[in-house]
Amino acid sequence: MTKHVIVIGAGIVGVSAAIWLRRLGQDVTVVDRDGPGMGTSFGNAGLLAACAMVPVTTPGLITKAPKMLFDRDAPLFLRWSYLPKLAPWLVRYLMHANDKDTRRIASDLTEITADTVDQHFALTEGLAARSYLRKSDYVFAYSDWAEFEKDRYTWDLRRDHGFVPTLIEGPEVHEFDPSFGPKISCLAVVKDHGFVTDPGSYVAALAQDFQNMGGKIVKATVEDIDTQSGPVPKVITSLGPLEADSVVLASGAWSKSLMTRLGLNVPLESERGYHIVMKNATGGPRAPSMISSGKFVATPMQMGLRCAGIVELGGLDAGPSEAPFGLLRRKIAEAFPQLEFDHEETWMGHRPATTDSLPLIGQIRQTGVFTAFGHQHVGLTAGPKTGRLVAGLIAGQPTNQNLTPFSPHRFGS
């Protein structure tokens, strides 16, 4: 049965949902205030991070975080003026920094991240956007074996879920990739990953493919979702109301206010991420590489070397801080001393972070409104699968996956 579905948000999750809905025969309109691929999807590391199921909230974070905030070389930042507003979310977030919750969250996240490469290739089957995808290793770069051992808990969790690295030490590091400098002497290489050569253009190309399939894109601001005044939900936009049989809410960190209007108080904050692109770079890594000392990923892209990561807690409204860029520059120079480039471009964006590090995937009551947001670090990674799952729910296709951990009702009213 054909339905009219409105997808709110034209990032990787929303566009993926729209494409799968069209393939399932639905009439689909995507609504976004900025246009496809212009938000968080524009600025990520481009990594298809199959093994990125371990949350930030690992055991010991509560004692480590305060020290990191006062260390200029630690990849955690806080806008102190935002702390009073952040505090309730932060307390609930840190409550998950224990072994039991970490293992549960990692297991749940694995369900939507582990097959990311296959999901991206399935999404782009027969589409022009396929040209932006590459299969690759994922390299974790450490100063030495002792630094790798500090991540033993995380690597044991990855190993439990099937991700076993190949370890490279000493002179073999330079043989594997001569771009690494002398301060990198230990690599953990994980096979069967991938990356996107230009994330913003990739999402824009997916949106164009969606339009070529008969889908519609409307540039407007969504102000409300009305589920009370009629038998089907109505999306209230800056261009007027739009009626739909079903709605997909995939507007990332900006989804909280709409959820509040729908009667659900979701503990959602912006985990602000930063990137620097070294334009037309030479002397960078041959595969996406996580630089452990700075917790950022260096990815070779069409426009140059993009180095993206960092965690800053500071809300949606404040502009970028300079300190995260300074940290990135210092760590990039240490890791890749032979790097040369024409000039740099900087960016800051907003990752949607829930207190339990899991996205919201499912229907809100029986309203016809489906959530698809809150992916924190794994939006690009899990976007195609999330979109596919939500499309299946709307089209009445059964899923063999337990979506209870991702329920939009798990935080209460």
Short mmCIF file of C-alpha atoms in Angstrom, two decimals, residues 34-198:
data_model
loop_
_atom_site.label_atom_id
_atom_site.label_comp_id
_atom_site.label_asym_id
_atom_site.label_seq_id
_atom_site.Cartn_x
_atom_site.Cartn_y
_atom_site.Cartn_z
CA ASP A 34 19.67 23.81 4.54
CA GLY A 35 19.61 21.17 1.82
CA PRO A 36 21.12 17.69 1.46
CA GLY A 37 24.45 16.98 3.15
CA MET A 38 24.90 20.48 4.55
CA GLY A 39 24.71 19.64 8.28
CA THR A 40 26.56 17.12 10.40
CA SER A 41 26.87 14.74 7.45
CA PHE A 42 29.05 17.32 5.70
CA GLY A 43 31.83 17.41 8.27
CA ASN A 44 32.43 13.89 9.56
CA ALA A 45 35.59 11.84 9.11
CA GLY A 46 34.03 9.96 6.19
CA LEU A 47 34.75 6.64 7.89
CA LEU A 48 32.59 3.52 7.58
CA ALA A 49 33.56 2.49 11.08
CA ALA A 50 32.34 -1.08 11.44
CA CYS A 51 34.26 -1.57 14.70
CA ALA A 52 33.14 1.71 16.31
CA MET A 53 30.64 0.09 18.65
CA VAL A 54 32.42 0.96 21.91
CA PRO A 55 30.86 4.07 23.50
CA VAL A 56 32.82 6.97 24.96
CA THR A 57 31.45 6.06 28.40
CA THR A 58 33.87 3.23 29.21
CA PRO A 59 34.77 2.35 32.81
CA GLY A 60 37.06 4.93 34.37
CA LEU A 61 35.76 7.92 32.40
CA ILE A 62 34.40 9.58 35.55
CA THR A 63 37.88 9.88 37.03
CA LYS A 64 39.70 10.58 33.74
CA ALA A 65 37.38 13.27 32.34
CA PRO A 66 38.16 16.07 34.87
CA LYS A 67 41.90 15.67 34.24
CA MET A 68 41.36 15.75 30.48
CA LEU A 69 39.44 19.03 30.68
CA PHE A 70 42.54 20.76 32.09
CA ASP A 71 45.02 19.12 29.71
CA ARG A 72 45.59 21.14 26.52
CA ASP A 73 46.61 17.95 24.70
CA ALA A 74 43.51 15.94 25.66
CA PRO A 75 40.70 15.66 23.07
CA LEU A 76 37.90 16.66 25.48
CA PHE A 77 36.68 20.24 25.78
CA LEU A 78 33.89 22.00 27.65
CA ARG A 79 32.40 25.46 27.27
CA TRP A 80 32.17 26.21 31.00
CA SER A 81 29.37 28.75 30.56
CA TYR A 82 27.20 25.93 29.24
CA LEU A 83 27.81 23.63 32.22
CA PRO A 84 24.69 24.60 34.25
CA LYS A 85 22.45 23.65 31.34
CA LEU A 86 24.54 20.58 30.50
CA ALA A 87 24.76 19.19 34.05
CA PRO A 88 21.56 17.05 34.14
CA TRP A 89 22.47 15.41 30.82
CA LEU A 90 26.09 14.94 31.87
CA VAL A 91 25.18 13.18 35.13
CA ARG A 92 22.95 10.70 33.28
CA TYR A 93 25.62 10.22 30.61
CA LEU A 94 28.39 9.44 33.10
CA MET A 95 26.16 6.95 34.94
CA HIS A 96 26.75 4.60 31.97
CA ALA A 97 30.53 4.60 32.45
CA ASN A 98 30.63 1.12 33.93
CA ASP A 99 31.42 -2.34 32.59
CA LYS A 100 27.86 -3.69 32.49
CA ASP A 101 26.39 -0.76 30.57
CA THR A 102 29.39 -0.47 28.27
CA ARG A 103 29.08 -4.11 27.23
CA ARG A 104 25.33 -3.76 26.69
CA ILE A 105 25.70 -0.59 24.62
CA ALA A 106 28.53 -2.10 22.55
CA SER A 107 26.44 -5.16 21.80
CA ASP A 108 23.46 -3.03 20.72
CA LEU A 109 25.57 -0.69 18.58
CA THR A 110 27.21 -3.63 16.83
CA GLU A 111 23.81 -4.48 15.36
CA ILE A 112 23.77 -1.24 13.37
CA THR A 113 27.49 -0.67 12.70
CA ALA A 114 29.17 -4.02 11.96
CA ASP A 115 27.84 -4.38 8.39
CA THR A 116 28.22 -0.72 7.42
CA VAL A 117 30.25 -1.35 4.26
CA ASP A 118 27.66 -3.81 2.92
CA GLN A 119 24.86 -1.41 3.87
CA HIS A 120 26.43 1.52 2.00
CA PHE A 121 26.99 -0.62 -1.08
CA ALA A 122 23.42 -1.92 -0.91
CA LEU A 123 22.12 1.65 -0.58
CA THR A 124 24.07 2.80 -3.64
CA GLU A 125 23.31 -0.22 -5.85
CA GLY A 126 22.71 1.20 -9.33
CA LEU A 127 23.16 4.79 -8.15
CA ALA A 128 25.68 7.45 -9.18
CA ALA A 129 26.59 8.05 -5.51
CA ARG A 130 28.44 4.69 -5.48
CA SER A 131 31.49 6.47 -6.94
CA TYR A 132 32.22 8.10 -3.57
CA LEU A 133 32.71 4.78 -1.71
CA ARG A 134 36.03 3.07 -1.08
CA LYS A 135 36.87 -0.15 0.78
CA SER A 136 39.92 0.10 3.03
CA ASP A 137 41.67 -0.85 6.25
CA TYR A 138 41.08 1.16 9.41
CA VAL A 139 44.39 2.00 11.10
CA PHE A 140 44.78 2.88 14.78
CA ALA A 141 48.09 4.68 15.36
CA TYR A 142 49.78 4.66 18.78
CA SER A 143 53.03 6.15 20.05
CA ASP A 144 54.10 2.74 21.35
CA TRP A 145 52.91 -0.63 22.66
CA ALA A 146 52.25 0.81 26.13
CA GLU A 147 49.76 3.30 24.64
CA PHE A 148 48.03 0.47 22.79
CA GLU A 149 47.80 -1.48 26.05
CA LYS A 150 45.96 1.44 27.65
CA ASP A 151 43.16 0.71 25.16
CA ARG A 152 43.12 -3.00 26.05
CA TYR A 153 39.56 -2.87 27.43
CA THR A 154 38.25 -1.39 24.18
CA TRP A 155 40.17 -3.86 22.02
CA ASP A 156 38.91 -6.80 24.07
CA LEU A 157 35.36 -5.61 23.45
CA ARG A 158 36.03 -5.28 19.73
CA ARG A 159 37.56 -8.74 19.69
CA ASP A 160 34.43 -10.13 21.39
CA HIS A 161 32.44 -8.80 18.44
CA GLY A 162 34.72 -10.16 15.74
CA PHE A 163 37.15 -7.29 15.15
CA VAL A 164 40.69 -8.57 15.63
CA PRO A 165 43.52 -6.20 14.64
CA THR A 166 46.81 -6.97 12.98
CA LEU A 167 49.55 -5.39 15.11
CA ILE A 168 52.55 -3.70 13.51
CA GLU A 169 55.50 -2.34 15.53
CA GLY A 170 58.84 -0.65 15.15
CA PRO A 171 60.42 -0.24 11.69
CA GLU A 172 57.53 -2.14 10.09
CA VAL A 173 55.26 0.84 10.82
CA HIS A 174 57.15 2.94 8.28
CA GLU A 175 57.13 0.06 5.81
CA PHE A 176 53.36 -0.24 6.15
CA ASP A 177 52.81 3.51 5.66
CA PRO A 178 55.80 5.86 5.31
CA SER A 179 53.66 8.90 6.13
CA PHE A 180 53.83 8.16 9.88
CA GLY A 181 56.53 9.97 11.80
CA PRO A 182 58.87 8.63 14.52
CA LYS A 183 56.33 9.39 17.26
CA ILE A 184 54.13 6.58 15.88
CA SER A 185 55.66 3.16 16.54
CA CYS A 186 52.63 0.86 16.94
CA LEU A 187 49.69 0.27 14.60
CA ALA A 188 46.54 -1.81 15.04
CA VAL A 189 45.06 -2.46 11.60
CA VAL A 190 41.48 -3.68 11.18
CA LYS A 191 40.42 -5.07 7.81
CA ASP A 192 37.08 -4.78 5.97
CA HIS A 193 36.28 -1.14 6.60
CA GLY A 194 35.76 1.72 4.19
CA PHE A 195 35.43 5.46 3.75
CA VAL A 196 33.70 8.14 1.69
CA THR A 197 35.88 10.38 -0.46
CA ASP A 198 33.67 13.46 0.06
#
